Every structure is written in structure tokens, then in C-alpha cells.
XYZ file of C-alpha atoms in Angstrom:
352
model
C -14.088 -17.131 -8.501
C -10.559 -17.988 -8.704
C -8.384 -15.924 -6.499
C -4.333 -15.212 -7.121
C -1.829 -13.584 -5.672
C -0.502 -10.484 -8.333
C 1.346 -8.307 -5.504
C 3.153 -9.299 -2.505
C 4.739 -6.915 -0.339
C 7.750 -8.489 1.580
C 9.317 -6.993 4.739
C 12.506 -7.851 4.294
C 13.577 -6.374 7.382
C 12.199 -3.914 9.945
C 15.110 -2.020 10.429
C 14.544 1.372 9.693
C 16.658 4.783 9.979
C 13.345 6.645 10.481
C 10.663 6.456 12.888
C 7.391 7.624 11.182
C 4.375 8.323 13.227
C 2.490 6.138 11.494
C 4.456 3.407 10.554
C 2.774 -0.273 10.049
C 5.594 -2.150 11.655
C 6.860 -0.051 13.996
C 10.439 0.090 12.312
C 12.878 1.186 14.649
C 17.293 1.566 13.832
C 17.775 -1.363 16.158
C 15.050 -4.043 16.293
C 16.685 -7.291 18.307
C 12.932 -9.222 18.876
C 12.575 -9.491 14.213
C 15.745 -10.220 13.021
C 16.039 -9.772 9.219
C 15.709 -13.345 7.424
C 19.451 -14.591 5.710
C 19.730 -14.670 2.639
C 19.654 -18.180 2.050
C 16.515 -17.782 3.366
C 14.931 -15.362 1.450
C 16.254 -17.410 -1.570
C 13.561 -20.143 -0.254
C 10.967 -17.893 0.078
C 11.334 -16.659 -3.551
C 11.784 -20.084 -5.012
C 8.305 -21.019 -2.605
C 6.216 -18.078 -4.203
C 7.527 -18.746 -7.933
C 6.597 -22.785 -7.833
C 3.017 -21.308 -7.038
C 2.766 -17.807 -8.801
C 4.854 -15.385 -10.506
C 3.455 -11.678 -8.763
C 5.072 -8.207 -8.431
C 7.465 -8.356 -5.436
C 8.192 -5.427 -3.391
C 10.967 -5.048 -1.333
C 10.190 -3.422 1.569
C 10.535 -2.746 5.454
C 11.645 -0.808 7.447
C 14.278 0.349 5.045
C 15.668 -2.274 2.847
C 18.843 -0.341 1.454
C 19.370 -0.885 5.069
C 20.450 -4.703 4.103
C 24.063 -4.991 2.163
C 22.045 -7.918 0.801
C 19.351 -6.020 -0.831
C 20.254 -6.419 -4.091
C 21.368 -9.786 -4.428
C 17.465 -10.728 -3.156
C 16.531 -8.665 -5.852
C 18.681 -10.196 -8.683
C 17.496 -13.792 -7.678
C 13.884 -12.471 -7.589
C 14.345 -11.319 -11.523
C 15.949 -14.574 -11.954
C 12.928 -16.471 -10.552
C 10.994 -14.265 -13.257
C 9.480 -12.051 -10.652
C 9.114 -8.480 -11.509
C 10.888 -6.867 -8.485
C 10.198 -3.190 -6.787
C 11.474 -1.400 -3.806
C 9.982 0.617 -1.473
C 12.093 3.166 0.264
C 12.174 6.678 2.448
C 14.610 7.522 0.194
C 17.146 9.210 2.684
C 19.809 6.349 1.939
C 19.285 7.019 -2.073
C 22.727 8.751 -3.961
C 24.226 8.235 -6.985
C 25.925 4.941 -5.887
C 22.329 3.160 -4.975
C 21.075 3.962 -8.481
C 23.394 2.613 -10.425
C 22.660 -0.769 -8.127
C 19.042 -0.250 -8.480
C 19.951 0.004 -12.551
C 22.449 -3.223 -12.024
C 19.865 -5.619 -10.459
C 16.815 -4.531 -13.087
C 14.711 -3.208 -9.850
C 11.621 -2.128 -12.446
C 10.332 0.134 -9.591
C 10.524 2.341 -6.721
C 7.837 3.044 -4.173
C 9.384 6.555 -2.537
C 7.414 7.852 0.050
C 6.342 11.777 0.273
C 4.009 12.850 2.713
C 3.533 16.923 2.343
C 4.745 19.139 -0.161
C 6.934 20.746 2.074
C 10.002 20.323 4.549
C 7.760 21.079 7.764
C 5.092 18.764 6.790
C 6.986 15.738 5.658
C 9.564 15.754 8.524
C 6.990 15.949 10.814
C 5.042 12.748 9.692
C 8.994 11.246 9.410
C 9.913 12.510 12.585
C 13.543 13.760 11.263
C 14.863 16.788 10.425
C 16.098 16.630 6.304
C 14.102 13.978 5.611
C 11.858 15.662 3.236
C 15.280 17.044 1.804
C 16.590 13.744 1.283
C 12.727 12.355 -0.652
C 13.570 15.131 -3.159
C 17.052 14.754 -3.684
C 15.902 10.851 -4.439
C 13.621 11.571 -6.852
C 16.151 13.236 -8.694
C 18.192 11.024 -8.628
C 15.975 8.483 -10.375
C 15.316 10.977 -12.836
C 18.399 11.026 -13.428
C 19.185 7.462 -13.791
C 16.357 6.807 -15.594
C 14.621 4.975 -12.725
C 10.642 4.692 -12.580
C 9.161 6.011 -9.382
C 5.930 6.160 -7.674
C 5.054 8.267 -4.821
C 3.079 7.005 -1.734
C 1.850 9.531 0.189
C -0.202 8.729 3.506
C -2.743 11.435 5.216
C -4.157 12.407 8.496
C -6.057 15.093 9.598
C -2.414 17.089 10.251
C -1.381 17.373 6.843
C -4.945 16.461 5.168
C -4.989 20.322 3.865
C -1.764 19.523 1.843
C -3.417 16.481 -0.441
C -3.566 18.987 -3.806
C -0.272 20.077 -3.560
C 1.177 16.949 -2.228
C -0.151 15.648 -5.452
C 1.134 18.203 -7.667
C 4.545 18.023 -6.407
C 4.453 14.330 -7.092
C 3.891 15.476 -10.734
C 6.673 17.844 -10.540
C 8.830 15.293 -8.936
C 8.553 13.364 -12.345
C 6.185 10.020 -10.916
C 4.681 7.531 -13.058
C 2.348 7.055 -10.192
C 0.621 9.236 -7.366
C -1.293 7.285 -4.342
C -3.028 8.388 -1.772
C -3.318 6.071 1.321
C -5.952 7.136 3.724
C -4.033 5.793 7.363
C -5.066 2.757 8.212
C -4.235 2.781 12.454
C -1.811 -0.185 12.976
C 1.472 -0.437 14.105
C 2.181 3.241 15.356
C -0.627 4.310 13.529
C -2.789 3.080 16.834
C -1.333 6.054 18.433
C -3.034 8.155 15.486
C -6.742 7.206 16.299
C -7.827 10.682 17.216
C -5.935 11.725 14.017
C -8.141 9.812 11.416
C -9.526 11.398 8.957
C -13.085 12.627 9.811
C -15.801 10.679 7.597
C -17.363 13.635 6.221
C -13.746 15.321 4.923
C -12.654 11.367 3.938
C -16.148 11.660 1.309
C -15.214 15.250 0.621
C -11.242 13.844 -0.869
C -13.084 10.588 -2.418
C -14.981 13.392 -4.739
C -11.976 15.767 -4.958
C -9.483 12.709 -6.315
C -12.831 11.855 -8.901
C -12.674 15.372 -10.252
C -9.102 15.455 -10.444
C -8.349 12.484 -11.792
C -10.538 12.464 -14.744
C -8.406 15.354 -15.873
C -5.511 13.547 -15.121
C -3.500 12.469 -18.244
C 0.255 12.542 -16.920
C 0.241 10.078 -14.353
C -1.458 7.418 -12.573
C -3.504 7.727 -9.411
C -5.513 6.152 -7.163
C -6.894 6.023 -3.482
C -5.370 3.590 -1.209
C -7.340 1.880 1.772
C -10.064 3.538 0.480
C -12.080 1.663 -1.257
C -15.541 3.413 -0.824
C -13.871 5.090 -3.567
C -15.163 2.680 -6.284
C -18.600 3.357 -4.968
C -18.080 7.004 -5.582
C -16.809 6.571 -9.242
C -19.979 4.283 -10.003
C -22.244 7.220 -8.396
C -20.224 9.951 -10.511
C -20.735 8.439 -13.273
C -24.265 7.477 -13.222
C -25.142 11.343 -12.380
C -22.665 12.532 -14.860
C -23.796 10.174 -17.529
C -20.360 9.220 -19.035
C -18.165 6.515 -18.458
C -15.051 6.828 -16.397
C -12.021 5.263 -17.843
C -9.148 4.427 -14.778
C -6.255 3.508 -16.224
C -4.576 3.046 -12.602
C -7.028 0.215 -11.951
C -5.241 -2.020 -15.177
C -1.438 -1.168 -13.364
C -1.853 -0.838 -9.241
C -4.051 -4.560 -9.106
C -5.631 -5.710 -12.130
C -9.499 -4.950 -11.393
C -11.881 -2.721 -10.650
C -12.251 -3.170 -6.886
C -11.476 -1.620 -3.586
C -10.275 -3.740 -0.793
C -7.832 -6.417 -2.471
C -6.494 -7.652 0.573
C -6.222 -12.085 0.294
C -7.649 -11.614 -3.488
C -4.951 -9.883 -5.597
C -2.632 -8.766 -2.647
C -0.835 -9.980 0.408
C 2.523 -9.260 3.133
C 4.681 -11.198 4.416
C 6.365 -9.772 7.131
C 9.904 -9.991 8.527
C 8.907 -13.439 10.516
C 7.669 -14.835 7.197
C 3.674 -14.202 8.645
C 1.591 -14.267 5.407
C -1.052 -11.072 6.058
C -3.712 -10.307 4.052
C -2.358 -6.924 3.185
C -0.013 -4.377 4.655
C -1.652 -2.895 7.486
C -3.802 -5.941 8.258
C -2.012 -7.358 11.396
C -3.080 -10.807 11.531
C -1.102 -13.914 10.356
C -2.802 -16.291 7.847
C -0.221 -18.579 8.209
C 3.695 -18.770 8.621
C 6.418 -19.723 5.628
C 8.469 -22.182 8.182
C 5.567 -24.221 8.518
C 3.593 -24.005 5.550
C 3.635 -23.471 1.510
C 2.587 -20.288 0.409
C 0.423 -21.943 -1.900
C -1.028 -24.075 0.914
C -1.686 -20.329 3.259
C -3.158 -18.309 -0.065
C -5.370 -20.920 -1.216
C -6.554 -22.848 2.241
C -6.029 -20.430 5.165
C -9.432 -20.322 6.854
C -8.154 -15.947 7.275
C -8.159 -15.892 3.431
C -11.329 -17.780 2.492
C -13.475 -15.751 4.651
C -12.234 -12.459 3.379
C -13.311 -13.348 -0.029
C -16.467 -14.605 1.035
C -18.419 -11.707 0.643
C -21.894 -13.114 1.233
C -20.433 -13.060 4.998
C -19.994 -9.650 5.422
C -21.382 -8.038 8.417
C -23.440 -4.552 8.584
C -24.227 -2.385 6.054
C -21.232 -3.750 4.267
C -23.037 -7.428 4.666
C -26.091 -6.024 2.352
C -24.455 -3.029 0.631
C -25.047 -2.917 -3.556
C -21.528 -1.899 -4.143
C -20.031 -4.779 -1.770
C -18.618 -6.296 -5.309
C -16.320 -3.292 -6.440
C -15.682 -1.965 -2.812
C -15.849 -4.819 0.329
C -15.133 -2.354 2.711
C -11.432 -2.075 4.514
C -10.594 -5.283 5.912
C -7.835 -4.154 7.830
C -10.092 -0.832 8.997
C -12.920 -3.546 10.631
C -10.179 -5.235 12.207
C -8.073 -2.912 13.356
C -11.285 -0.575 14.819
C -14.040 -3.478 15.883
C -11.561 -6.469 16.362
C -14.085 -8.381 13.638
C -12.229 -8.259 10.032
C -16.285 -9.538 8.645
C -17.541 -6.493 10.359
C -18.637 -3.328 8.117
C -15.933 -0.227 7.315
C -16.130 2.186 10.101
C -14.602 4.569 7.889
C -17.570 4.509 5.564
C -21.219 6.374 6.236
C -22.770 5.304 3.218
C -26.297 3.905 3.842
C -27.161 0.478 1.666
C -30.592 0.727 -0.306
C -31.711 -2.270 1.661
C -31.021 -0.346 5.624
C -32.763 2.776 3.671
């Protein structure tokens, strides 16, 4: 099976004006250990991915409207014939930033909402106004005529608000809705006792199913949840009908779960090359090695997508080729990235 790269999420810096509970890279306002990469340098890095591959690129951090430089990356990216996004709080968003975003053909934002209301959302953002300032951006892009998506990310402190986190995200305007089930990296480690429990996790798997196949406004779709494809296939089978998702054909491509080294990668702020987001461990490093050379050879990489060599129940599991398990999950809770999901209790037909 040939394996490339269709989404890359860069950190362009990890400077952030919030600091999120469960932020993946521990973003702080003043961050003196990861200094941002030039821009000369991020010029090489886009002209290194394009010889090789021509995937979405996401701008992201920290907060990059935090670099005056932000949109020149983005202008070369579109130049390169990438099709550049941004990811952003959206506190820093007015009527000024649009017009940019309009100016360097940024095709789409990533804004972040995590409750449907001001207590929720500022708690997870740990700043009063924040939720406030989320609205007020999506607004905005309305207004400008700017696609948006909405990322919203879910613990067991604002788990209760998923349904009407969603539905403002359809108020809000969104061509997209996500759901990302916390992955615990980065100050997320600090949110261990805050996971999800793996009863009420199978309980919102079903609940997105039921919603989502009335769901003709927008796209949605789990996120770090891949057990998810499992329950679609099961769905289905009882129900007897065949479930179109037309968020598999625009988030990655396919129909599968875990992505991470197969359609989707990060590279971080010290050009690291990571599997995915909240996977913390380096495949490789930009300064000393092609991208091309990382994706395709990195010993990291090849074993991901070597699914024969999964361990546990996701080792022999019938739905290992549409869900894999969360990479980043086994690493990040049994320090073995080939070990099975802890997140998932499903029992394989062969352990049964």
C-alpha cells in the first residue's frame, strides 16, 4: 500500500496568548526554549514538502496571528500550490485579520469552540472573554465570506455540553463540526483523571452515528476516535442500510480511523516530523533530513502502518483495517505506540 502525506499540520510557532488546559504543546505568551522558525526558513520547509507532495497545510501553533509573518508563509505556501489553512483561538480575529486572511487566499480556518457557553469555553481556555472573542470570530468570517470549521475538544467537564456544542457550531455558520476526544499530551497529561470514561466515550460514538446520519448542513466527524469506524460498520450491519459519510471524502480521503504517518503528520516548531498532532515523538528532524526521506523511511512511520504488528486486541481485532486504534492514545498511556487503544473495550472475535 502506498502511503502519502494529504495533511500536515505545521506549528509555526508556540507562542500563544492563551493557556488551554489541554493544550498539545504547551503554548505559553513567552516561550524562550522553541523559538519560532524565520521566515527564510519556513520558505525551505515549504519548498522541501512541495518537491515531494503537494498536501493541505495548516498553519498552526500556539497562535499564529501571533507572527507579523503569518501571512507572507501563507502566500508562498499558495504559491508552492499548497492549499493553505489556519488554525486559530480566534481572540486576535477583527475586521483587519480578515481582509488578510481574504488577501493571502487562506481557503480555511480551524476556530476552536469548546462549550456552547461563556463559562464552559473560558474554562477549558483558561481566560475570561475568550468564548466572547470565538463568537465574535465566527462572525466575522461570515462576514467576510471566510470558510470555517469548528474544533471542539471534550473531557468529562464539559462532556454534557457535546449536543449543544454541536448545534451552536451550526448556528455559528461552519462548514465543518469535529469532535476530538482529548488525547493527554502536552498539558493534557495533567487531564488523565479527566478522560472520558470508556463506557460514556461508546455512549457519544453512537450518539454522533445517530446524529450524523441526519446531518445534511454540515460536515462532522469524531477526532482521535477512531473506534468510531467500527461503530458505523456495526450500525449499519444491524440497521441494514448503508451509511454514506461525506466528511470521510473532505477531513482525510478514506474511510479509516487513526491516520497518523498514513494520510497525516506535524511538524512542530523545531521542525520534528510527528506522526500526528498529539503524538509526541519525533520521526525525524527537517535540519537533518528530507521530508520525503522521514515520511517514506523513518523506522517511527513504517511501523505505524504495519498493521500486522499491532499488539493486543488491536493486534487481532477484525476492524484493525478501518480503525488501528489511537496511536498517540497507546503511546501516550502504555509508552508502546504498537500496543492496543486503551481507550477502546471492544472485544475482537478471535479473544471472544
Amino acid at each position: 500500500m502506498k502511503f502519502e502525506p494529504k495533511w500536515i499540520a505545521w506549528e509555526i510557532t508556540r507562542r500563544c496568548n492563551l493557556r488551554c488546559i489541554h493544550c498539545r504543546s504547551s503554548s505559553e505568551e513567552v516561550v524562550k526554549e522553541h523559538p519560532d522558525p524565520v521566515k527564510e526558513e519556513c520558505f525551505r520547509i515549504i519548498d522541501d514538502i512541495t518537491s515531494f507532495a503537494q498536501p493541505v497545510l495548516v498553519l498552526t501553533g500556539g497562535e499564529p496571528l501571533l507572527r507579523e509573518d503569518i501571512f507572507e508563509i501563507a502566500e508562498y505556501g499558495n504559491q508552492k500550490g499548497l492549499r493553505v489553512c489556519m488554525a486559530t483561538n480566534g481572540t486576535l480575529v477583527n475586521d483587519e485579520i480578515c481582509k488578510k486572511i481574504k488577501d493571502a487566499n487562506i481557503k480555511m480556518i480551524s476556530l476552536s469552540l469548546d462549550g456552547p457557553d461563556e463559562k464552559t469555553h473560558d474554562d477549558f481556555r483558561q481566560q475570561k472573554g475568550a468564548f466572547k472573542a470565538t463568537i465574535n470570530a465566527a462572525k466575522l468570517f461570515k462576514k467576510y465570506d471566510i470558510p470555517f470549521l469548528i474544533n471542539s475538544s471534550f473531557t468529562k467537564r464539559n462532556q454534557h455540553t457535546i449536543p449543544e456544542t454541536y448545534k451552536l457550531a451550526k448556528q455559528l455558520g461552519a462548514t465543518a463540526w469535529y469532535m476530538f476526544m482529548i488525547v493527554p499530551t502536552g498539558r493534557g497529561e495533567d487531564l488523565l483523571k479527566e478522560l472520558i470514561d470508556d463506557k460514556d466515550y461508546e455512549e457519544i460514538l453512537h450518539w454522533h452515528y445517530e446524529m450524523e446520519k441526519n446531518e445534511k448542513e454540515i460536515l462532522v466527524r469524531p477526532t482521535c476516535a477512531p473506534q468510531y469506524y467500527r461503530v458505523i460498520l456495526e450500525r449499519s450491519k444491524e440497521e441494514g442500510e448503508k451509511f454514506e459519510r461525506r466528511s470521510l471524502k473532505f477531513s482525510t480521503g478514506g474511510a479509516k480511523g487513526c491516520v497518523a504517518a498514513q494520510l497525516i503528520c506535524l511538524i512542530n516548531v523545531d521542525e520534528d516530523v510527528m506522526p500526528c498532532s498529539y503524538f509526541p515523538l519525533p520521526a525525524g528532524n527537517l535540519k537533518k533530513q528530507s521530508f520525503r526521506e522521514i515520511w517514506e523511511n523513518s523506522k517511527l512511520f513504517k511501523d505505524l502502518r504495519d498493521f500486522a504488528s499491532y499488539k493486543g486486541r488491536c493486534g487481532v481485532c477484525e476492524y484493525i483495517n478501518v480503525c488501528g486504534g489511537c496511536r498517540a492514545r497507546a503511546y501516550c498511556l502504555k509508552e508502546d505506540y504498537m500496543e492496543e487503544d486503551p481507550q477502546c473495550k471492544y472485544i475482537p472475535r478471535r479473544y471472544r
